[in-house]
JSON list of C-alpha atoms in Angstrom, two decimals:
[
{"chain": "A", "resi": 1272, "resn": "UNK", "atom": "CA", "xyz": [103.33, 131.52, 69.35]},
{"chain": "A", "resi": 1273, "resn": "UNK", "atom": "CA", "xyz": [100.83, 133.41, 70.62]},
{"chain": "A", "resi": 1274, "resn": "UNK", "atom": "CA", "xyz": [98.97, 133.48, 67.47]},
{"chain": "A", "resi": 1275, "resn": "UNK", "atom": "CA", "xyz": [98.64, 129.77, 67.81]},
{"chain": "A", "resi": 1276, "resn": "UNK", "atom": "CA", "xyz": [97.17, 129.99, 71.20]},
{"chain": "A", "resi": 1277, "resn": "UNK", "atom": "CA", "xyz": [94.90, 132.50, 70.49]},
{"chain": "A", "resi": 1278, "resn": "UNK", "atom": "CA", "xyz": [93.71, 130.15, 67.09]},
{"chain": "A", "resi": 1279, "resn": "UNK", "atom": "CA", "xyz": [93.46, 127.27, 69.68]},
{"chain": "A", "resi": 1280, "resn": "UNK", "atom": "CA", "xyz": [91.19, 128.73, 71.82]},
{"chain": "A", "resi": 1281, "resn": "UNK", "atom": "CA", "xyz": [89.25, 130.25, 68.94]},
{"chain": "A", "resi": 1282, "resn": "UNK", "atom": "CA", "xyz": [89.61, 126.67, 66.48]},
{"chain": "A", "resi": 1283, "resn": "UNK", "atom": "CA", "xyz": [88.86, 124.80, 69.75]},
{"chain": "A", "resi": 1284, "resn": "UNK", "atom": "CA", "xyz": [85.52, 124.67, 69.81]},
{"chain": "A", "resi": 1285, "resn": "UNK", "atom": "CA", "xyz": [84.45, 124.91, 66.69]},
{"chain": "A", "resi": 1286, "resn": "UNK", "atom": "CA", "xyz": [86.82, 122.29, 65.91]},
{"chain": "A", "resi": 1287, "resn": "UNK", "atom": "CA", "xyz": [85.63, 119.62, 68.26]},
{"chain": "A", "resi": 1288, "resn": "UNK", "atom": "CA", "xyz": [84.98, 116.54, 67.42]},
{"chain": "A", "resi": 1289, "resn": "UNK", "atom": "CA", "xyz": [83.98, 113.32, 69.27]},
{"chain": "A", "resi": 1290, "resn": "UNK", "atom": "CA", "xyz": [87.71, 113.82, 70.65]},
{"chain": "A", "resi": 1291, "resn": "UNK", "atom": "CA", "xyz": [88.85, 110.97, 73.38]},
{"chain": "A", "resi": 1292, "resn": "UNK", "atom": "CA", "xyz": [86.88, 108.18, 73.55]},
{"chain": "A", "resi": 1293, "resn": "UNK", "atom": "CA", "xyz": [89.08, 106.78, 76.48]},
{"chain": "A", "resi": 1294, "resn": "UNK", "atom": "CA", "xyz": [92.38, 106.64, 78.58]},
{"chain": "A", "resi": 1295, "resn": "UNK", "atom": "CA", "xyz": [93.00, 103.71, 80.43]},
{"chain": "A", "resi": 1296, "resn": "UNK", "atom": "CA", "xyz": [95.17, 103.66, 83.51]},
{"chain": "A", "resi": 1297, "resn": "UNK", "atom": "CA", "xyz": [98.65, 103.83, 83.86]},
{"chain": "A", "resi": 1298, "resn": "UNK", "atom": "CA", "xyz": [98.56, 105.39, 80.48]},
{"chain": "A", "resi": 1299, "resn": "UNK", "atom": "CA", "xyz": [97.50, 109.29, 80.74]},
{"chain": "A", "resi": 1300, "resn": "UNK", "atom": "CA", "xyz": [97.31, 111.61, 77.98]},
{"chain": "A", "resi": 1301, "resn": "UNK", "atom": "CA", "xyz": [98.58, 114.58, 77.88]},
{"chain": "A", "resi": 1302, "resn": "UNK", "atom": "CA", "xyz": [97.76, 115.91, 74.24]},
{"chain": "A", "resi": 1303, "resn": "UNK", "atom": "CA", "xyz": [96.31, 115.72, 71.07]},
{"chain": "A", "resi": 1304, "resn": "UNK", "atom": "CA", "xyz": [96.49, 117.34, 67.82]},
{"chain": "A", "resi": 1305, "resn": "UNK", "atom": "CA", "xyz": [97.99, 118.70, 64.93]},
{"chain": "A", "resi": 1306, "resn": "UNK", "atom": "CA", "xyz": [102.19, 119.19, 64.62]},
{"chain": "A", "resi": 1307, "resn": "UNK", "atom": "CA", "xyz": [102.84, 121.75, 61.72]},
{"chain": "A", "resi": 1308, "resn": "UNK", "atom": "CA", "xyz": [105.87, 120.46, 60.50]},
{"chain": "A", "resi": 1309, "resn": "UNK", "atom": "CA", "xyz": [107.85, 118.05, 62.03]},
{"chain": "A", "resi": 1310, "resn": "UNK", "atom": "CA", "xyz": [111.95, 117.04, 62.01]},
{"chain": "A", "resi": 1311, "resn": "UNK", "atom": "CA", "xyz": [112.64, 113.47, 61.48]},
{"chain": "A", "resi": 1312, "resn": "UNK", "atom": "CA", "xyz": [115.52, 111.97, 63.76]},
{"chain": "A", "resi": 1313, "resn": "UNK", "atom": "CA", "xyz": [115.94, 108.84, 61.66]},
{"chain": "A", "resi": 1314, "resn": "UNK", "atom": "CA", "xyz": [113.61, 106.02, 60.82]},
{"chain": "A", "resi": 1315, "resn": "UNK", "atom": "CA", "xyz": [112.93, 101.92, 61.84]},
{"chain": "A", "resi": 1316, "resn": "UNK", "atom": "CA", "xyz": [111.01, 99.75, 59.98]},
{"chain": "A", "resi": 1317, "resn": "UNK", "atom": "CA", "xyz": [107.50, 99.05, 60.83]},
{"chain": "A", "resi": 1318, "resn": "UNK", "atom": "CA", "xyz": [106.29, 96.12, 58.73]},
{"chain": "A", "resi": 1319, "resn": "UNK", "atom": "CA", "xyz": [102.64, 96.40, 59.36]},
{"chain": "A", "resi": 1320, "resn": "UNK", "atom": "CA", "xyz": [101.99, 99.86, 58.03]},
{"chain": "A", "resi": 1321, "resn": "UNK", "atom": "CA", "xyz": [101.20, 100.98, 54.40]},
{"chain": "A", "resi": 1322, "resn": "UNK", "atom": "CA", "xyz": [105.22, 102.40, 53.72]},
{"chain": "A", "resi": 1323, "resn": "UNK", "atom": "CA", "xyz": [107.12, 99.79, 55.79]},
{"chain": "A", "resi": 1324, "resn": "UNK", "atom": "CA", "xyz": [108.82, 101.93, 58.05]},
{"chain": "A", "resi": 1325, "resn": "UNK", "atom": "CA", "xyz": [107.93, 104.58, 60.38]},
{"chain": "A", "resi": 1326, "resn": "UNK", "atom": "CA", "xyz": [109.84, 107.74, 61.07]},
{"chain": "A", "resi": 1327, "resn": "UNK", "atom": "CA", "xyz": [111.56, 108.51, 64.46]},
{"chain": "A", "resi": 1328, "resn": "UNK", "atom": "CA", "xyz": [110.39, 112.24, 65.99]},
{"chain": "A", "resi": 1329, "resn": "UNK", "atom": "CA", "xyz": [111.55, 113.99, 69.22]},
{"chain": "A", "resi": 1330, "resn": "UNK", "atom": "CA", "xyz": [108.80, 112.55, 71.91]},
{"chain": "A", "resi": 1331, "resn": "UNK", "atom": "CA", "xyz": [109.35, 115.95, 73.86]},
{"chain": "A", "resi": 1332, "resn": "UNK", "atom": "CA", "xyz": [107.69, 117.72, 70.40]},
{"chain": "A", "resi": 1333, "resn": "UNK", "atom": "CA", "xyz": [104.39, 119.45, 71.45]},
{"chain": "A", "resi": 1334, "resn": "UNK", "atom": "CA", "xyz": [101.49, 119.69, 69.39]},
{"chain": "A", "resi": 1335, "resn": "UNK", "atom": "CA", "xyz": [101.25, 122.85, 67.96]},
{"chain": "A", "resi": 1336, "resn": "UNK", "atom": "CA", "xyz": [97.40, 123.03, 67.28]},
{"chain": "A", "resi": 1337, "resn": "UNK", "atom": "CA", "xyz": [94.85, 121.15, 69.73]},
{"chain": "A", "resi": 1338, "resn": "UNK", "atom": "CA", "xyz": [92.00, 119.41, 67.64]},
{"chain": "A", "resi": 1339, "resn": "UNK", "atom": "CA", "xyz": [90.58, 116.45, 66.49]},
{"chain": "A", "resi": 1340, "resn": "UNK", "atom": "CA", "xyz": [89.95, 117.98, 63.25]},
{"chain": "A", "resi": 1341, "resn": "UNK", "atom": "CA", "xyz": [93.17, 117.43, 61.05]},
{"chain": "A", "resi": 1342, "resn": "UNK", "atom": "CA", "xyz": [93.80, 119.04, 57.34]},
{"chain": "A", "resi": 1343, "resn": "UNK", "atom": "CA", "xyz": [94.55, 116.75, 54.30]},
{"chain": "A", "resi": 1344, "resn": "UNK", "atom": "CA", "xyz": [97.96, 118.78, 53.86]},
{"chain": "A", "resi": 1345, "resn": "UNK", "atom": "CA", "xyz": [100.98, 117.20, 52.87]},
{"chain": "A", "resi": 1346, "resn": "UNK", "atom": "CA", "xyz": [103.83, 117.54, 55.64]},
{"chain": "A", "resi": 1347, "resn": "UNK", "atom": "CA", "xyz": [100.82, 117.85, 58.35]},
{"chain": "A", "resi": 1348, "resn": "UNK", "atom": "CA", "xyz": [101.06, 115.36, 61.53]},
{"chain": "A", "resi": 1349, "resn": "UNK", "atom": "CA", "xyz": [98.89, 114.39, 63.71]},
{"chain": "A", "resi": 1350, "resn": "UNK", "atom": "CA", "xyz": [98.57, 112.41, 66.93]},
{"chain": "A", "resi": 1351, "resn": "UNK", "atom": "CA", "xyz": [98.87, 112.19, 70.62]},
{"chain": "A", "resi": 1352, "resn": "UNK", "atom": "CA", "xyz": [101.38, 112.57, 73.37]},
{"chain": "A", "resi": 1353, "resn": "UNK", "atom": "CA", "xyz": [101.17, 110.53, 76.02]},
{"chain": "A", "resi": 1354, "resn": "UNK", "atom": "CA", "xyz": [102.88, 109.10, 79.31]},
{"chain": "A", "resi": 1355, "resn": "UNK", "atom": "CA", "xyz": [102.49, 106.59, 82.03]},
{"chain": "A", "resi": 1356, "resn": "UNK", "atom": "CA", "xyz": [101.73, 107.07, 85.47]},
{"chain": "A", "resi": 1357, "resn": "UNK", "atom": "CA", "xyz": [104.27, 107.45, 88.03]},
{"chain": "A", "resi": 1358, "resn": "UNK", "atom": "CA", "xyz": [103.31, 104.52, 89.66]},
{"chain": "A", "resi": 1359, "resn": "UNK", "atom": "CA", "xyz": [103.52, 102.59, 86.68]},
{"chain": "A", "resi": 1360, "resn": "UNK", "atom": "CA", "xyz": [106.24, 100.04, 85.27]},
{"chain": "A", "resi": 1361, "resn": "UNK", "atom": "CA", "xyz": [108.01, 100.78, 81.73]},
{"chain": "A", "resi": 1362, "resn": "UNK", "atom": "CA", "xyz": [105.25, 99.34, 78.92]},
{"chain": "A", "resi": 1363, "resn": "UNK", "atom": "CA", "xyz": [105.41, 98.04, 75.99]},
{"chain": "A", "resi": 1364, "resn": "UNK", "atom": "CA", "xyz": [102.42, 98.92, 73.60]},
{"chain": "A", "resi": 1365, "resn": "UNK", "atom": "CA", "xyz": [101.09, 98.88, 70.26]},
{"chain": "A", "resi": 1366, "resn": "UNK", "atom": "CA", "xyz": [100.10, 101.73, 68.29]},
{"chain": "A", "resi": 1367, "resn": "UNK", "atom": "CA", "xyz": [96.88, 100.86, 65.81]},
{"chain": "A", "resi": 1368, "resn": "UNK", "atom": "CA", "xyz": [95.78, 103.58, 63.38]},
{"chain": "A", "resi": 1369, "resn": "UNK", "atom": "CA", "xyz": [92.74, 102.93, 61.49]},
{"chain": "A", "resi": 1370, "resn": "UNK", "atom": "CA", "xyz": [91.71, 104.76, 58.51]},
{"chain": "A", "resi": 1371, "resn": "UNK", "atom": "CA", "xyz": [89.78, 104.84, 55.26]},
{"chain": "A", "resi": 1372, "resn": "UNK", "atom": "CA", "xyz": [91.75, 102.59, 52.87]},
{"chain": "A", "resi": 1373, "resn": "UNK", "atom": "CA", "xyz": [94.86, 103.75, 51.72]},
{"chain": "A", "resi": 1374, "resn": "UNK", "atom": "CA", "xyz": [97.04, 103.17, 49.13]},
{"chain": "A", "resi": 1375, "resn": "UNK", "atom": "CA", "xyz": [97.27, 100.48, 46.14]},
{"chain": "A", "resi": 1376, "resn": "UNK", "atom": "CA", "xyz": [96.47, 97.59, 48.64]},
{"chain": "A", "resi": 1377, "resn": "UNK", "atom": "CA", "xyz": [93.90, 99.46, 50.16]},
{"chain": "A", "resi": 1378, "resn": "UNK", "atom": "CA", "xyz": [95.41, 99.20, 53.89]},
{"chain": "A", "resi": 1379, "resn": "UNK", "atom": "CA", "xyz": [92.74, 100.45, 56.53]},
{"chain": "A", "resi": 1380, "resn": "UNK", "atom": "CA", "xyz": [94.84, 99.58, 59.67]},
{"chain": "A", "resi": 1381, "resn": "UNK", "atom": "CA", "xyz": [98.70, 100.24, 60.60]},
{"chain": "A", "resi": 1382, "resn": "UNK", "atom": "CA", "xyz": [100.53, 99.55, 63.66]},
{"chain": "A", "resi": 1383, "resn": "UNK", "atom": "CA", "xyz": [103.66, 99.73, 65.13]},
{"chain": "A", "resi": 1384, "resn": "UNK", "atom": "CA", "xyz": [105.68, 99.02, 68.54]},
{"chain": "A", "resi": 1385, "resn": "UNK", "atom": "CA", "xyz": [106.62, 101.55, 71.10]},
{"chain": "A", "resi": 1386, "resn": "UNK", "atom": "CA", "xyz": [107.85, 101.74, 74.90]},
{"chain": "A", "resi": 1387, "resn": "UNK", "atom": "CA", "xyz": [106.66, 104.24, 77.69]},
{"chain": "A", "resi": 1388, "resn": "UNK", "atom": "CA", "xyz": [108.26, 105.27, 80.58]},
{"chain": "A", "resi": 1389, "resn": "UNK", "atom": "CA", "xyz": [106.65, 106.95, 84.06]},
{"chain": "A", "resi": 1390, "resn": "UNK", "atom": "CA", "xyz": [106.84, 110.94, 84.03]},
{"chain": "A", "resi": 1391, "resn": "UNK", "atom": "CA", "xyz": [108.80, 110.73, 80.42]},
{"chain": "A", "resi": 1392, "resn": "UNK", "atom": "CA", "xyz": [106.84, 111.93, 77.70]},
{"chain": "A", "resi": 1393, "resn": "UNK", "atom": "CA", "xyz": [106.14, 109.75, 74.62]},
{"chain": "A", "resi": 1394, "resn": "UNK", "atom": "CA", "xyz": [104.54, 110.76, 71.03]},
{"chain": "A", "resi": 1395, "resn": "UNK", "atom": "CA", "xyz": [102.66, 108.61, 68.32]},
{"chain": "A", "resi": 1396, "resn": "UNK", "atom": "CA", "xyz": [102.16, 110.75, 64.99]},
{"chain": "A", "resi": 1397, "resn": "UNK", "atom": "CA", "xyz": [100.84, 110.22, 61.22]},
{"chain": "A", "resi": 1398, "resn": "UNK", "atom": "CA", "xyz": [102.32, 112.34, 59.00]},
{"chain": "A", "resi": 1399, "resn": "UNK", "atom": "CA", "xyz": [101.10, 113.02, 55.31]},
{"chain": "A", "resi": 1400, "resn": "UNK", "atom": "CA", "xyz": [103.89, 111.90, 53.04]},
{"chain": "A", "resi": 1401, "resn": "UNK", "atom": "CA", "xyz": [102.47, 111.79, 49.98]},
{"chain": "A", "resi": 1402, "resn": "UNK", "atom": "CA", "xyz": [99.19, 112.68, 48.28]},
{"chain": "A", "resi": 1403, "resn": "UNK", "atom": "CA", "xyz": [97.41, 108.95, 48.19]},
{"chain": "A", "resi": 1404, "resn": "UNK", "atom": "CA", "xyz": [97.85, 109.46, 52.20]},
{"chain": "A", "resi": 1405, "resn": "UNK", "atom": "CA", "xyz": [95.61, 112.35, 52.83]},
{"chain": "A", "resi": 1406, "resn": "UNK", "atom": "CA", "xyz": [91.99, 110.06, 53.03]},
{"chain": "A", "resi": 1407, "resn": "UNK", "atom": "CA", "xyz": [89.80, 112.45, 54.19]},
{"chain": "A", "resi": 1408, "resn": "UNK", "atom": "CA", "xyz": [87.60, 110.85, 57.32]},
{"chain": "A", "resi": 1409, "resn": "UNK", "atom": "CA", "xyz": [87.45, 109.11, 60.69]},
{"chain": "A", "resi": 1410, "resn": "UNK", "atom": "CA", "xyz": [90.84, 108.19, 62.07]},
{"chain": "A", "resi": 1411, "resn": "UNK", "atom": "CA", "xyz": [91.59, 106.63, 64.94]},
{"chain": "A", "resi": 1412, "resn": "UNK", "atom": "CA", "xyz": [94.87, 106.11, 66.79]},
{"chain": "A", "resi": 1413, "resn": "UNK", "atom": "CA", "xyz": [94.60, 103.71, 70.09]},
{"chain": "A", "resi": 1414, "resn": "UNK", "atom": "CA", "xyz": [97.26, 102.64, 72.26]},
{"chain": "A", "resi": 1415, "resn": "UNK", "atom": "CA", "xyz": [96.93, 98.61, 73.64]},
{"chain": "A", "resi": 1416, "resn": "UNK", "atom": "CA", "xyz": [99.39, 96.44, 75.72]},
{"chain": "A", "resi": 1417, "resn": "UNK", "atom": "CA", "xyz": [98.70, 93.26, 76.09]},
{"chain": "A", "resi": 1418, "resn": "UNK", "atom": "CA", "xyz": [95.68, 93.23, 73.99]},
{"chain": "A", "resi": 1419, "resn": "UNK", "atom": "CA", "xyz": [94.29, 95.68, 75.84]},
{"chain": "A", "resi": 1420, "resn": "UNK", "atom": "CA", "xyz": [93.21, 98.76, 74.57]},
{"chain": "A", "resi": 1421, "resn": "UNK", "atom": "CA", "xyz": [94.38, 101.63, 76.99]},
{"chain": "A", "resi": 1422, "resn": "UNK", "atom": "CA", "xyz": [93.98, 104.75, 74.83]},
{"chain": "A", "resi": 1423, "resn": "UNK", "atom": "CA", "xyz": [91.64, 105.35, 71.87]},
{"chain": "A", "resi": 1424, "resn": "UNK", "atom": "CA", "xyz": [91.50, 109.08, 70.64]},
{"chain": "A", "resi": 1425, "resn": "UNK", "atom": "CA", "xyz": [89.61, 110.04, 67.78]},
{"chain": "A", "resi": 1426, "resn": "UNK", "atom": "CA", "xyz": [90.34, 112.56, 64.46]},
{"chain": "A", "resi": 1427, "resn": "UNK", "atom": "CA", "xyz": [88.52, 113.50, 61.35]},
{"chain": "A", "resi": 1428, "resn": "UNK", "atom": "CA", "xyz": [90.15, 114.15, 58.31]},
{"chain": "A", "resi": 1429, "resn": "UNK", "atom": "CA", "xyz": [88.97, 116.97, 56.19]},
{"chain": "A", "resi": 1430, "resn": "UNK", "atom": "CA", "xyz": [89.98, 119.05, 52.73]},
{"chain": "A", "resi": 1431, "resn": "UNK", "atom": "CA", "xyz": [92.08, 121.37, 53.91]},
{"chain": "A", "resi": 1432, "resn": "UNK", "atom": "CA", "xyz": [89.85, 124.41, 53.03]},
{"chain": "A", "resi": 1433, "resn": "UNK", "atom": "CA", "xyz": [87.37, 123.27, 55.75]},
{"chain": "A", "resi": 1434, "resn": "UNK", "atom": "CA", "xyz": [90.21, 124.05, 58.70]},
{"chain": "A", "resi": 1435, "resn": "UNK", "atom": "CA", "xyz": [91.91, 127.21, 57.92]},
{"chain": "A", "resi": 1436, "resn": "UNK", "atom": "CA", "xyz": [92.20, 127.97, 61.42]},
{"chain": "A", "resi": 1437, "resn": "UNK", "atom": "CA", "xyz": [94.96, 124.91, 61.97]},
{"chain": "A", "resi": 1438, "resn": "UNK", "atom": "CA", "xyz": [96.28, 125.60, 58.92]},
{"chain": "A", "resi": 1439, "resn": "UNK", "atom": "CA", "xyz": [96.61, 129.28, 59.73]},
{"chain": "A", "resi": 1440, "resn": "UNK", "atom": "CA", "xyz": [98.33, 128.61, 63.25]},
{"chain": "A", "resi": 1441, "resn": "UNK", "atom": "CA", "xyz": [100.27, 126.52, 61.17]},
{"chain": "A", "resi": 1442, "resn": "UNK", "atom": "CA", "xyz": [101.18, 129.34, 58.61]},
{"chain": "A", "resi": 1443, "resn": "UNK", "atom": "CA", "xyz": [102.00, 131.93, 61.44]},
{"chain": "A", "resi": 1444, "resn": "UNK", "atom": "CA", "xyz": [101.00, 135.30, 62.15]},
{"chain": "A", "resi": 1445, "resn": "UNK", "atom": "CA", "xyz": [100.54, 137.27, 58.46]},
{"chain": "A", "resi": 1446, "resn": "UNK", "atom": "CA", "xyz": [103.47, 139.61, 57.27]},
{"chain": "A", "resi": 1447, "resn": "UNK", "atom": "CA", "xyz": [102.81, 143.29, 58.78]},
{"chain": "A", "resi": 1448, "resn": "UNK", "atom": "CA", "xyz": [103.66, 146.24, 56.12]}
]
């Protein structure tokens, strides 16, 4: 662990990007970044993304690595946690991620439905599946209720090569002899 935070500060800013573009209140982010490996609690369908069905993760999870810059690597996620202000009512939102087209069909944007609660934490991730998943350039993941676009952060996809330092927080500290 500490490994990681000492990569983070290191990675951070020579990994930075053009990072949040915006947080609208009652929303209020509280990270963003990569997720080494993550453990699926189940899955829902989503009908308007690429696979049909998103999975279900642990919305306490932390990121493990913070950047905008993500690694094509299968079994990488990426994303942000989030919650609403204390002050706020419950909220349902939309999650939009945009992308370079994916896929046979092509898709560019997926989105799916999600609730937020004051104080509780809340986490929206894309995970690389599969090979055809990992298009390399600008993402974007935005949060919107009510057609209104309360959250927009930014991430660039590159070959994995060009960020060994996530990829090395995500490998862990080297074997000693």
């Amino acid at each position: 662990m500490r490994l990681a935070a000492i990569l983070m500060m290191l990675a951070g800013p020579a990994l930075a990007g053009s990072g949040l573009s915006f947080a609208e209140p009652p929303v209020l982010l509280i990270e963003r970044g990569v997720i080494c490996q993550v453990t699926t609690e189940g899955a829902r369908p989503a009908p308007e993304t690429e696979q049909g069905i998103i999975n279900l993760i642990e919305p306490g999870r932390r990121v493990d690595v913070a950047t905008e810059v993500v690694p094509a690597a299968l079994g990488i996620s990426f994303g942000i946690r989030f919650t609403l202000a204390e002050s706020a009512a419950p909220l349902a939102l939309r999650v939009i991620v945009t992308h370079p087209p994916m896929g046979a069909r092509g898709v560019e944007v997926e989105s799916w439905s999600t609730g937020a609660a004051p104080g509780a934490p809340s986490l929206s991730l894309f995970t690389f599946e599969y090979a055809y998943e990992m298009v390399e350039g600008d993402w974007t993941m935005a949060l919107e209720a009510g057609g209104e676009r309360l959250l927009e952060q930014h991430f660039t996809v590159v070959p994995a090569d060009a960020a060994r330092p996530v990829l090395a927080a995500c490998d862990g500290p080297a074997a000693m002899s």
